[in-house]
Amino acid sequence: MLRSILVAASALLLTCASALIHPASDERAMYGFEGPLEQNWLPREVAGWPAPFLADSTATSVPHQIGPEDDFRPGPFIADLGFWALVVLGVMRVWRLLRRRA
């Protein structure tokens, strides 16, 4: 039971920390309506790794900055949580094997 709580808490912490990573994205969004479309149709800032689960909101956000008011994507968040849980389980298994051999 304690192991499951440790894995879940560690995975959640790593998932939230991955929001500091801003991977390159080919997503584009409309920032403003003045002038030609090419000037307003800009790359969208995303955050999270390996699957970006935060995206810059063009309606309520400061352009090109990720904050609490931006679009949250639950599907990629769950995928990231599962990825980091597998990483934590793998590290725990390697740690246990190394302790046995020492």
Short mmCIF file of C-alpha atoms in Angstrom, two decimals, residues 14-24 45-54 66 80 83-84:
data_model
loop_
_atom_site.label_atom_id
_atom_site.label_comp_id
_atom_site.label_asym_id
_atom_site.label_seq_id
_atom_site.Cartn_x
_atom_site.Cartn_y
_atom_site.Cartn_z
CA LEU A 14 7.19 14.57 -11.82
CA THR A 15 4.19 15.23 -14.06
CA CYS A 16 3.62 18.65 -12.52
CA ALA A 17 7.35 19.42 -12.72
CA SER A 18 7.33 18.52 -16.42
CA ALA A 19 5.13 21.58 -16.98
CA LEU A 20 8.38 23.56 -16.78
CA ILE A 21 9.40 21.94 -20.08
CA HIS A 22 8.13 23.76 -23.16
CA PRO A 23 8.67 21.43 -26.13
CA ALA A 24 8.60 22.66 -29.69
CA GLU A 45 3.18 27.72 -26.50
CA VAL A 46 2.64 24.31 -24.88
CA ALA A 47 3.99 22.78 -21.66
CA GLY A 48 4.48 19.28 -20.30
CA TRP A 49 6.59 16.32 -21.31
CA PRO A 50 6.35 13.79 -23.00
CA ALA A 51 2.80 14.82 -23.97
CA PRO A 52 2.03 18.55 -23.60
CA PHE A 53 -0.95 18.92 -21.26
CA LEU A 54 -1.03 22.72 -21.01
CA ILE A 66 1.99 29.36 -19.68
CA ASP A 80 2.15 11.77 -18.65
CA PHE A 83 4.60 7.48 -18.14
CA TRP A 84 6.15 8.90 -14.98
#
